[in-house]
PDB file of C-alpha atoms in Angstrom:
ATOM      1  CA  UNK A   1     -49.161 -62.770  28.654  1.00 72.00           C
ATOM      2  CA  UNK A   2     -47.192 -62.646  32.028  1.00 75.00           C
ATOM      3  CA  UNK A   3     -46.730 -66.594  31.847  1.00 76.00           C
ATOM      4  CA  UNK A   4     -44.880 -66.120  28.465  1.00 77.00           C
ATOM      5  CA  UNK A   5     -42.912 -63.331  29.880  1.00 79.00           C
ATOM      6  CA  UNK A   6     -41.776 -65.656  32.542  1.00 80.00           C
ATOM      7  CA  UNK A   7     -41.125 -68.267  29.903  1.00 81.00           C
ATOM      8  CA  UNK A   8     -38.753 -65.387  28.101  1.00 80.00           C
ATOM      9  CA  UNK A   9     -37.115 -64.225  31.589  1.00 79.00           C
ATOM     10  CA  UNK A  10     -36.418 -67.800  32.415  1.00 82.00           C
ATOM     11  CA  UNK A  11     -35.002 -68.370  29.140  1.00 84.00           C
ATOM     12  CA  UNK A  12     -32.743 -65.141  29.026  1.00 86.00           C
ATOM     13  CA  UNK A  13     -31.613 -66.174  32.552  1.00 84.00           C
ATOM     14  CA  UNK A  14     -30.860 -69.333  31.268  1.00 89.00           C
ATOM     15  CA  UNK A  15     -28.861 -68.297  28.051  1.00 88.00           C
ATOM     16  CA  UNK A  16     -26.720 -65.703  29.877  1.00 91.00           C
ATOM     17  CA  UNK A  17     -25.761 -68.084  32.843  1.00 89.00           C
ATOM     18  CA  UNK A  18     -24.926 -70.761  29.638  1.00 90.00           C
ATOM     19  CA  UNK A  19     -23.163 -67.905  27.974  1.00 91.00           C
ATOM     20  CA  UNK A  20     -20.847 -66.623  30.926  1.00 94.00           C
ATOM     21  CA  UNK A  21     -19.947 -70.447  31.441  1.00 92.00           C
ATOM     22  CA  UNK A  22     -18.364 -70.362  28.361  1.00 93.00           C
ATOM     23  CA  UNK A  23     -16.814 -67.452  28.913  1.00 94.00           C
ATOM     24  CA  UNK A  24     -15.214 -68.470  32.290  1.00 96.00           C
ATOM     25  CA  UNK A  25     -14.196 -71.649  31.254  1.00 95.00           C
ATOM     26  CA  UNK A  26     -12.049 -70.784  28.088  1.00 96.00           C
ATOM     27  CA  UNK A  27     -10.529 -67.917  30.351  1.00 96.00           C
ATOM     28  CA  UNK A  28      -9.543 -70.524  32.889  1.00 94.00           C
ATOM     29  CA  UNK A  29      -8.086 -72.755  29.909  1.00 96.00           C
ATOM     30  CA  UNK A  30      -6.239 -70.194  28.293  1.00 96.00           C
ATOM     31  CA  UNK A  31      -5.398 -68.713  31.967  1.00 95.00           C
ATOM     32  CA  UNK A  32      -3.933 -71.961  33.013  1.00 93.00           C
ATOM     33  CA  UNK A  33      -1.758 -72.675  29.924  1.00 96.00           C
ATOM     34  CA  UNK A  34      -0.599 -69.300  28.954  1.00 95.00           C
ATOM     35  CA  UNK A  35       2.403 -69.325  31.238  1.00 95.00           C
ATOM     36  CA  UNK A  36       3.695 -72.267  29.248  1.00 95.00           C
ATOM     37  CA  UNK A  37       3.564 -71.201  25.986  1.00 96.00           C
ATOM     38  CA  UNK A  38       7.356 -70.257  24.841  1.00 93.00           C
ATOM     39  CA  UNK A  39       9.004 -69.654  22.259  1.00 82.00           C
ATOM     40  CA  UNK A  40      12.097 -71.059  20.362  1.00 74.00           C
ATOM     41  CA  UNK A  41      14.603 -68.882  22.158  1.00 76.00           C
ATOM     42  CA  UNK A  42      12.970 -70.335  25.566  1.00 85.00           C
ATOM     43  CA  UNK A  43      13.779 -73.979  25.040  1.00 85.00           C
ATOM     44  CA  UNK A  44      17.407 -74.480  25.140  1.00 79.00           C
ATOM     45  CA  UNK A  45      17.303 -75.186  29.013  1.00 81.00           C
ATOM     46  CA  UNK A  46      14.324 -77.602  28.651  1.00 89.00           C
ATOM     47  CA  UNK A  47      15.061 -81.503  28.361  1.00 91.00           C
ATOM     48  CA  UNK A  48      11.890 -82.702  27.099  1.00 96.00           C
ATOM     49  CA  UNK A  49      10.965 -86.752  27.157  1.00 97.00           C
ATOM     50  CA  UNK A  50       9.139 -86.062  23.528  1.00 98.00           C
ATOM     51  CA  UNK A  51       8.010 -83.210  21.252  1.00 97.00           C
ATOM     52  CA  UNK A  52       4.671 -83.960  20.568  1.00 98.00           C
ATOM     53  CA  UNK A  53       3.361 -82.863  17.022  1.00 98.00           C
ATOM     54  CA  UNK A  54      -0.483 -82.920  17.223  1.00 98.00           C
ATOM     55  CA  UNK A  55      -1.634 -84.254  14.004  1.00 96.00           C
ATOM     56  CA  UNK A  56      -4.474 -82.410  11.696  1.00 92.00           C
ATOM     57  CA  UNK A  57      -6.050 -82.452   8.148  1.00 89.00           C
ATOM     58  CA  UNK A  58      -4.593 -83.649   4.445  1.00 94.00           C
ATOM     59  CA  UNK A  59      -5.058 -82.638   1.444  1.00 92.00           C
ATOM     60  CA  UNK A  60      -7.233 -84.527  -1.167  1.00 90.00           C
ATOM     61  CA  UNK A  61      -3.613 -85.846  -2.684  1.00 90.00           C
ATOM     62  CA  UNK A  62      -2.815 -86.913   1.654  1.00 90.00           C
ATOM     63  CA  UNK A  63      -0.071 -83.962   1.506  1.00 93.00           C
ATOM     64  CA  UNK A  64      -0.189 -81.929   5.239  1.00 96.00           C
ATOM     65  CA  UNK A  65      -2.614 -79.215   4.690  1.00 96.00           C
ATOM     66  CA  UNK A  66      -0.773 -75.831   5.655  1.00 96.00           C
ATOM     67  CA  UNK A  67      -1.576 -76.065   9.496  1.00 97.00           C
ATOM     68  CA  UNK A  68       0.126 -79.481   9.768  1.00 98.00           C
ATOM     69  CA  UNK A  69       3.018 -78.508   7.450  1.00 98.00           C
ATOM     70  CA  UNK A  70       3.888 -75.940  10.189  1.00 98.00           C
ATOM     71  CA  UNK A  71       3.292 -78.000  13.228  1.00 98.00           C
ATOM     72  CA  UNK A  72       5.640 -80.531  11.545  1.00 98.00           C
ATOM     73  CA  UNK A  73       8.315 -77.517  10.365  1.00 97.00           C
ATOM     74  CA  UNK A  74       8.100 -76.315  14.194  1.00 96.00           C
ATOM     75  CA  UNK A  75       8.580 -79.421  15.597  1.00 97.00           C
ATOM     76  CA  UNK A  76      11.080 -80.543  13.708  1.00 97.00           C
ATOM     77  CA  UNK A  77      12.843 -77.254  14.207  1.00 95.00           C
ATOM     78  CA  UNK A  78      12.137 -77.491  18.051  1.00 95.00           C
ATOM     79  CA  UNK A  79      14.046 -81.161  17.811  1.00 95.00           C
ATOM     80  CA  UNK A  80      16.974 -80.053  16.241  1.00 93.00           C
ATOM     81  CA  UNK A  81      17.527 -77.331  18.568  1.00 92.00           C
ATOM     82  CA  UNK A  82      18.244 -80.361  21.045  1.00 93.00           C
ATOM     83  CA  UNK A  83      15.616 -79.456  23.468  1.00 94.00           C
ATOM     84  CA  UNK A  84      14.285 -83.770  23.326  1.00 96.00           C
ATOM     85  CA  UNK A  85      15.877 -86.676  21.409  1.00 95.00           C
ATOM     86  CA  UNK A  86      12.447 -87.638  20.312  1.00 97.00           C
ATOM     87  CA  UNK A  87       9.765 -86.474  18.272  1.00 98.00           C
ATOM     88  CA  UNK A  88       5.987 -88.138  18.793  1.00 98.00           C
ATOM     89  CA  UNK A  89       3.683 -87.875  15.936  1.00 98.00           C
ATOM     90  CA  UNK A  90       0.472 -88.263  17.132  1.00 98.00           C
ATOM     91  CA  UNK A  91      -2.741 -88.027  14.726  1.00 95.00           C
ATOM     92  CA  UNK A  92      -5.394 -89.995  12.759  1.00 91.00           C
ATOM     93  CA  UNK A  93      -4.898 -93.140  10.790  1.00 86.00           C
ATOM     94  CA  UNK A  94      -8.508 -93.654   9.545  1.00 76.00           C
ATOM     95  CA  UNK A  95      -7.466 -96.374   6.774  1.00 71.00           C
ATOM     96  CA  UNK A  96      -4.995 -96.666   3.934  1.00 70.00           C
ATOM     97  CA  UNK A  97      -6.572 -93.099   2.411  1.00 77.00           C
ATOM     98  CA  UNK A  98      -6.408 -91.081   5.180  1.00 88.00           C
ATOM     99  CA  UNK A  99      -2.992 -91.215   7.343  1.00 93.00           C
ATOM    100  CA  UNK A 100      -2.043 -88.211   9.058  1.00 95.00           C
ATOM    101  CA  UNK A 101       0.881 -89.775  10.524  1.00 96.00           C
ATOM    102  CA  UNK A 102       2.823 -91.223   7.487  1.00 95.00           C
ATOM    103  CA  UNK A 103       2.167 -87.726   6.099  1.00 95.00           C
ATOM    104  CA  UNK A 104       4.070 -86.125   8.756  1.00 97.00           C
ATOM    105  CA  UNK A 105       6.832 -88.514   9.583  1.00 97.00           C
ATOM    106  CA  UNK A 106       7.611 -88.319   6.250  1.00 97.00           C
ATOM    107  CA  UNK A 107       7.914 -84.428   5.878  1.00 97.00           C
ATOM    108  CA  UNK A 108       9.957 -84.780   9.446  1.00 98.00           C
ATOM    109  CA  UNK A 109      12.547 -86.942   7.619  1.00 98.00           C
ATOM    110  CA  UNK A 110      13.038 -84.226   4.520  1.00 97.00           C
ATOM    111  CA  UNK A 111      13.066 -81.506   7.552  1.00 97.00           C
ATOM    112  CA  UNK A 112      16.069 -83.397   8.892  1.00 96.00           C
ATOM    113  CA  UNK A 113      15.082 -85.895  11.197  1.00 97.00           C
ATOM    114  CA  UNK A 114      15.968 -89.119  11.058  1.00 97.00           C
ATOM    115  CA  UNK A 115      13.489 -92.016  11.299  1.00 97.00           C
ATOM    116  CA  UNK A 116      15.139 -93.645  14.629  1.00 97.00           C
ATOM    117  CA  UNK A 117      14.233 -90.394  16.189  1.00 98.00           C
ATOM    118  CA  UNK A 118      10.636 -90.404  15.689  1.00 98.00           C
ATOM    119  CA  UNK A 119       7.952 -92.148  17.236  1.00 98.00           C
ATOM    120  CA  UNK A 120       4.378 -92.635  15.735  1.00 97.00           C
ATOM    121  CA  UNK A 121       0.979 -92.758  17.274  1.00 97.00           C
ATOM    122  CA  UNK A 122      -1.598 -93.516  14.786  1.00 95.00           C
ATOM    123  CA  UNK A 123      -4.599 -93.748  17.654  1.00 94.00           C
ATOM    124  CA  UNK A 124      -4.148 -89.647  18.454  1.00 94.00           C
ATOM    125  CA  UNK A 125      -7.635 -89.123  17.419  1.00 93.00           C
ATOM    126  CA  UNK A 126      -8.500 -86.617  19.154  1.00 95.00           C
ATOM    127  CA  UNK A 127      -6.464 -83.796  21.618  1.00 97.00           C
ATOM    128  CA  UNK A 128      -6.644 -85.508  24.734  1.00 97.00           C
ATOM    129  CA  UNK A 129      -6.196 -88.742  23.406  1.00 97.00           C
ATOM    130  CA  UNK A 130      -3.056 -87.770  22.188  1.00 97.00           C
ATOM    131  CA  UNK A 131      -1.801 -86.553  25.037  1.00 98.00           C
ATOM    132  CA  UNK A 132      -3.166 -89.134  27.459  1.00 97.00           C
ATOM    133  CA  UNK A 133      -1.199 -91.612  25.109  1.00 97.00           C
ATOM    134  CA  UNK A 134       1.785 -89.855  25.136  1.00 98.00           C
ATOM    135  CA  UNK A 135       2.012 -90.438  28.504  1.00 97.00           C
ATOM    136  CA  UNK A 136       0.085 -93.800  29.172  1.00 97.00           C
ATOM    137  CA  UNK A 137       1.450 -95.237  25.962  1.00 97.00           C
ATOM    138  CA  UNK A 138       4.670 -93.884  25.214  1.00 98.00           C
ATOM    139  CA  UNK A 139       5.381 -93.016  28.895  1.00 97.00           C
ATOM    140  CA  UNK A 140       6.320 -88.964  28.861  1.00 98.00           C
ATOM    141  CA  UNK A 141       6.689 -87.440  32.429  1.00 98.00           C
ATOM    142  CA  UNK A 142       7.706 -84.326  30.719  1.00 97.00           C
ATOM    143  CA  UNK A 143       6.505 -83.030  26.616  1.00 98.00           C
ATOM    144  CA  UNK A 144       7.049 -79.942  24.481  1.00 97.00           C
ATOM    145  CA  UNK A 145       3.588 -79.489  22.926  1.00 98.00           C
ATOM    146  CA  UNK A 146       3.083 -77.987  19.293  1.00 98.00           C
ATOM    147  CA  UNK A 147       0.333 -76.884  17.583  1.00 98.00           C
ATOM    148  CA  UNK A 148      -1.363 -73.301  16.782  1.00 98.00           C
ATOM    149  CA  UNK A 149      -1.375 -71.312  19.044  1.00 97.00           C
ATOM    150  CA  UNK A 150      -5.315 -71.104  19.492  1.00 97.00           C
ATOM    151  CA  UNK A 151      -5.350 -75.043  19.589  1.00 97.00           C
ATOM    152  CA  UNK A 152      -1.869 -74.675  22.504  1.00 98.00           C
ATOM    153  CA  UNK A 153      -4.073 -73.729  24.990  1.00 98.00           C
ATOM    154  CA  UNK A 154      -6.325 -76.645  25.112  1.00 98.00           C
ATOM    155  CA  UNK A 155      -3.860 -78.987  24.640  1.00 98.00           C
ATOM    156  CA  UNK A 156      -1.663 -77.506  27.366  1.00 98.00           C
ATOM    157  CA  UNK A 157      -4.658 -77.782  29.520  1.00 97.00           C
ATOM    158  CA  UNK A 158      -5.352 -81.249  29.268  1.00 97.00           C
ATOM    159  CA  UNK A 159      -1.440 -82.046  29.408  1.00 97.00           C
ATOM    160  CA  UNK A 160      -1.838 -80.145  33.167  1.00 96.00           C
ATOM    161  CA  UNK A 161      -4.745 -82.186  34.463  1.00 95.00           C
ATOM    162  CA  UNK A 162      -2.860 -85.447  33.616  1.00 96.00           C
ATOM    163  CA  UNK A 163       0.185 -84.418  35.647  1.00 96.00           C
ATOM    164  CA  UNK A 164       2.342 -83.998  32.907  1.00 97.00           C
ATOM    165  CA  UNK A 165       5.378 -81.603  33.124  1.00 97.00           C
ATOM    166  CA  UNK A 166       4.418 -79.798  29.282  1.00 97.00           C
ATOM    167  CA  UNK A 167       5.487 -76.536  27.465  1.00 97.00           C
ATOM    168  CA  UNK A 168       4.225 -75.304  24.526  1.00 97.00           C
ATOM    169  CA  UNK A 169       5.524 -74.227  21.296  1.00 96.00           C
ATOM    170  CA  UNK A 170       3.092 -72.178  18.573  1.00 97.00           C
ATOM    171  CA  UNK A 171       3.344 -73.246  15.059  1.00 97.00           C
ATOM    172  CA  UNK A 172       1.992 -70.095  13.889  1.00 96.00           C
ATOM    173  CA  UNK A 173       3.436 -69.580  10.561  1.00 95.00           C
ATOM    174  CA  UNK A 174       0.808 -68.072   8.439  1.00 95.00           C
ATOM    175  CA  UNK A 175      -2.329 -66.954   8.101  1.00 95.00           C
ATOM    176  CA  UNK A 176      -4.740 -70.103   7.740  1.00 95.00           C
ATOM    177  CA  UNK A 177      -8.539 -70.054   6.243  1.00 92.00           C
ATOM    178  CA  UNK A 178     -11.552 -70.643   7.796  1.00 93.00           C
ATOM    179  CA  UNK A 179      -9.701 -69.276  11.190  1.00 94.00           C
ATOM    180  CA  UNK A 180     -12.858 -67.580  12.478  1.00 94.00           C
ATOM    181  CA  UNK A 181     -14.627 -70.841  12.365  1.00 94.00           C
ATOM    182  CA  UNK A 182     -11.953 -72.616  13.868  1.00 95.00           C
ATOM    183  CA  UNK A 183     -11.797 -69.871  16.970  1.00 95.00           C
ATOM    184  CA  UNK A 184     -15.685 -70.717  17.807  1.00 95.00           C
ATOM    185  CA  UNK A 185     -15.014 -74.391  17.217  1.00 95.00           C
ATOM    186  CA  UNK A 186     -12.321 -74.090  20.192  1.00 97.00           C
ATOM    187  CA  UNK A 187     -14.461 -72.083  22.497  1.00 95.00           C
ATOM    188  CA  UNK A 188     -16.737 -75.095  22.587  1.00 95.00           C
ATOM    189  CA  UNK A 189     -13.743 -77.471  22.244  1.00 96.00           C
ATOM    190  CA  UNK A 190     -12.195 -76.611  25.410  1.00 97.00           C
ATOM    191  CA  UNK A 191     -15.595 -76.601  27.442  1.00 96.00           C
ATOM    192  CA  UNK A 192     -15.702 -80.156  26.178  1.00 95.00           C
ATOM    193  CA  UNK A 193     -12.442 -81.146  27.564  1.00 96.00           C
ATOM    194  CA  UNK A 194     -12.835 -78.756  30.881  1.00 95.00           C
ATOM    195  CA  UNK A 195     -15.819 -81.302  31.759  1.00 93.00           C
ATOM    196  CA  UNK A 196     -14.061 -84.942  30.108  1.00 93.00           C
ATOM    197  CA  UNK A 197     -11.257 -83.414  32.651  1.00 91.00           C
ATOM    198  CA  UNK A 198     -13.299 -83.437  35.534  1.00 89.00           C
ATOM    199  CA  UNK A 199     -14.698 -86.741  34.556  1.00 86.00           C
ATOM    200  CA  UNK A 200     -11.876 -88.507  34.258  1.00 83.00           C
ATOM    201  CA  UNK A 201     -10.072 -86.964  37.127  1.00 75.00           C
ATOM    202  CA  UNK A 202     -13.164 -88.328  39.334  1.00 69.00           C
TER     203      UNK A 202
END
């Protein structure tokens, strides 16, 4: 009896000190990147290498699903303000059905963009890929990030620990399904990246 009380101690112990690392880390993410986050009527001073458009999910008919419709809207909006002269659409390209990128450059062009301003990067599989790439590949020193606001933080994050001068712009234009699930996603999301961080910074 008192050996399986120490088994249930140890394992309480061990669940709250797993549970407030959670906690500290996505407070030291969202911490870190909240400064950054602006809005429209923020920007005009900013001169911005790229805004980068973090890519998400299609539709069955390869249409932006509502969250990437806005991140595209936003970012185009953010362009024409005059804040960058490019935009960098960065997301998945998993074959000939499923192109996140084509999607969006081609909503950016009925938005108002034209295609000479636009860049595509069809390897932005994941966050920090994207933004690694944006600077390693398409060589930003300084980025206008948009995205949800929930998904801002991370990405603002990982923009920091790379050395990259970033602000961030919410594409918050709606209320989107499945939102709770994507909230507890993140929280595990960013502990991810706090540690691939580290690791790479090593």
């Amino acid at each position: 009896m008192k050996k399986l009380k120490r088994i249930l101690l140890a394992g309480g112990v061990l669940l709250l000190v797993f549970l407030l690392t959670i906690v500290c880390i996505n407070a030291s993410v969202v911490g870190t990147a909240s400064p950054r986050i602006l809005e429209s009527d923020q920007l005009s001073e900013l001169d911005a290498d790229y805004i980068l458009v973090l890519g998400c999910g299609l539709r069955s008919d390869g249409s932006p699903s509502d969250m990437l419709h806005d991140r595209v809207s936003v970012g185009a909006e953010t362009f024409l303000i005059g804040v960058s002269d490019k935009l960098l659409l960065s997301g998945d390209r998993a074959g000939t059905s499923y192109d996140e990128v084509t999607a969006m450059k081609r909503l950016a062009l009925e938005l108002g963009v034209s295609s000479d301003e636009i860049d595509s990067d069809y390897e932005g599989f994941s966050t920090y890929e994207s933004v690694q790439r944006a600077k390693e590949v398409f060589g930003a020193e300084k980025i206008i990030i948009v995205t949800q606001k929930y998904h801002l933080y991370r990405a603002l994050y990982i923009a920091d620990s790379l050395g990259l001068d970033a602000y961030g712009v919410p594409a918050d234009l709606r209320s989107y399904r499945g939102q709770i699930y994507r909230d507890l996603r993140e929280l595990a999301a960013r502990v991810k990246d706090f540690f691939l961080v580290i690791g790479n910074n090593k």
